[in-house]
Coordinates of C-alpha atoms and ligand atoms in Angstrom, one line a residue:
M1 CA -23.5 -17.5 8.6
S2 CA -22.0 -19.0 11.7
R3 CA -18.9 -18.0 13.6
P4 CA -16.7 -20.3 15.5
N5 CA -17.3 -20.7 19.2
T6 CA -14.1 -21.9 20.8
P7 CA -14.5 -23.5 24.0
D8 CA -12.3 -22.5 26.9
R9 CA -9.2 -24.6 27.1
I10 CA -7.2 -25.9 30.1
N11 CA -3.7 -25.6 29.3
P12 CA -1.1 -28.4 30.7
D13 CA 0.1 -26.0 33.4
G14 CA -3.4 -25.6 34.7
S15 CA -3.9 -22.2 33.3
K16 CA -7.1 -21.4 31.2
T17 CA -7.2 -20.0 27.6
I18 CA -10.4 -18.0 27.0
T19 CA -11.3 -17.0 23.7
T20 CA -13.1 -13.6 23.8
K21 CA -16.7 -13.9 22.9
R22 CA -18.9 -11.4 21.1
A23 CA -22.2 -10.6 23.0
C24 CA -25.4 -10.0 20.9
N25 CA -26.2 -6.3 20.8
G26 CA -29.8 -7.1 21.1
C27 CA -30.1 -9.5 23.9
G28 CA -26.7 -9.7 25.3
D29 CA -26.2 -13.5 24.8
L30 CA -22.7 -14.7 23.8
I31 CA -23.0 -15.8 20.1
G32 CA -19.4 -17.0 19.4
D33 CA -15.8 -15.8 19.1
L34 CA -15.1 -12.3 18.5
T35 CA -13.7 -11.6 15.1
D36 CA -10.5 -9.8 14.3
N37 CA -12.6 -7.0 12.8
E38 CA -14.6 -6.7 16.0
F39 CA -11.5 -6.8 18.0
T40 CA -9.9 -4.0 16.0
A41 CA -13.2 -2.1 16.2
A42 CA -13.3 -2.3 19.8
L43 CA -9.6 -1.2 20.0
M44 CA -10.0 1.7 17.8
G45 CA -13.4 2.9 19.2
R46 CA -15.1 2.1 16.1
P47 CA -18.8 1.0 16.3
L48 CA -19.2 -2.7 16.7
P49 CA -21.0 -4.3 13.9
D50 CA -24.8 -5.3 14.4
V51 CA -24.7 -9.0 15.0
R52 CA -28.6 -9.6 15.9
Q53 CA -29.0 -11.5 12.7
E54 CA -26.3 -13.9 13.9
C55 CA -28.1 -14.6 17.1
P56 CA -30.7 -17.3 17.3
A57 CA -32.9 -15.4 19.7
C58 CA -32.9 -12.1 17.9
A59 CA -32.5 -13.3 14.2
P60 CA -36.3 -13.6 13.6
T61 CA -37.1 -10.0 14.4
A62 CA -33.7 -8.5 13.7
P63 CA -33.8 -5.8 11.1
P64 CA -30.8 -5.6 8.6
P65 CA -27.7 -4.1 10.3
A66 CA -28.1 -0.4 10.7
C67 CA -25.8 1.9 8.9
I68 CA -23.6 4.2 11.2
P69 CA -21.9 7.1 10.1
M70 CA -18.3 7.5 11.2
K71 CA -15.7 10.0 10.4
V72 CA -12.4 8.8 9.1
M73 CA -9.3 10.6 7.9
A74 CA -8.6 10.3 4.3
G75 CA -5.2 11.0 2.4
E76 CA -1.9 9.7 1.6
V77 CA -0.6 7.1 4.0
Y78 CA 2.5 9.3 4.9
C79 CA 0.2 12.2 5.6
L80 CA -2.0 10.1 7.8
L81 CA 1.0 8.9 9.7
R82 CA 2.2 12.5 10.0
D83 CA 5.3 11.3 8.3
C84 CA 5.1 13.6 5.2
D85 CA 7.2 16.8 4.3
H86 CA 4.1 19.0 4.5
N87 CA 3.6 21.6 7.1
I88 CA 1.2 20.5 9.9
P89 CA -0.6 23.6 11.3
D90 CA -0.4 24.2 15.0
D91 CA -4.0 23.7 15.6
A92 CA -4.4 20.6 13.5
D93 CA -3.4 16.9 13.9
Y94 CA -2.6 16.5 10.2
C95 CA -1.3 18.5 7.2
R96 CA -3.8 20.1 4.9
E97 CA -3.7 17.1 2.4
V98 CA -5.7 15.1 4.8
R99 CA -9.4 15.5 4.9
E100 CA -12.2 14.3 6.9
E101 CA -14.8 12.0 5.2
I102 CA -17.9 10.4 6.5
V103 CA -18.3 6.8 5.8
C104 CA -20.8 4.0 6.8
S105 CA -18.9 2.0 9.4
T106 CA -21.3 -1.0 8.8
H107 CA -20.6 -1.3 5.1
S108 CA -17.0 -0.2 5.0
E109 CA -14.3 -2.5 5.4
F110 CA -11.3 -2.0 7.8
Q111 CA -7.9 -3.5 8.1
A112 CA -5.7 -2.9 11.1
S113 CA -2.1 -2.4 10.8
P114 CA 0.2 -5.1 11.9
E115 CA 1.1 -2.8 15.1
E116 CA -2.6 -2.2 15.5
D117 CA -2.1 1.4 16.3
Y118 CA -4.1 2.6 13.4
E119 CA -6.7 1.0 11.1
A120 CA -6.9 1.5 7.2
V121 CA -10.1 1.7 5.4
T122 CA -9.8 -0.8 2.7
H123 CA -13.3 -0.3 1.3
A124 CA -15.0 3.2 2.1
Q125 CA -18.7 3.4 1.7
P126 CA -19.6 7.0 1.4
W127 CA -22.2 8.5 3.6
P128 CA -25.1 8.8 3.1
C129 CA -24.9 5.1 2.7
K130 CA -27.0 3.5 -0.3
Q131 CA -26.5 0.0 1.0
Q132 CA -29.3 0.6 3.5
M133 CA -31.7 1.9 0.9
G134 CA -30.9 -1.3 -1.3
A135 CA -31.6 -3.6 1.6
A136 CA -34.8 -1.8 2.5
A137 CA -36.2 -2.2 -1.1
Ligands
ZN1 ZN1 -29.6 -11.6 20.6
ZN2 ZN1 -24.5 1.3 5.3
ZN3 ZN1 1.1 15.6 4.2

């Protein structure tokens, strides 16, 4: 698995375009371009994926990416956007149709909205995550 590694570009007007790089979470070396997924993860405060298996220095000793529990809000889109007709209690951010779920952030998939002010879970891997047990076997 390899990711693009875009070199910095000098534009005709002399300015520089720098593609944000992902640093290895093991040794800190830059391993390539930041992916869209990592960009939104950083933006949303979601744990960044473990990339040690992509790093030449760390890959030989890196364990499979660890599962990381993460709390997400589950419910109808309109409820999550607080755009529903339900009554939202004063002490809550959402109506009672919205529930908290714990998912594995490593093995779930996320999709940022075009406005990037929220992120939808396109594949929720329930916690405790069974993926890790499968990988260890
Ligand atoms: Zn590394
Ligand atoms: Zn997992
Ligand atoms: Zn609602």
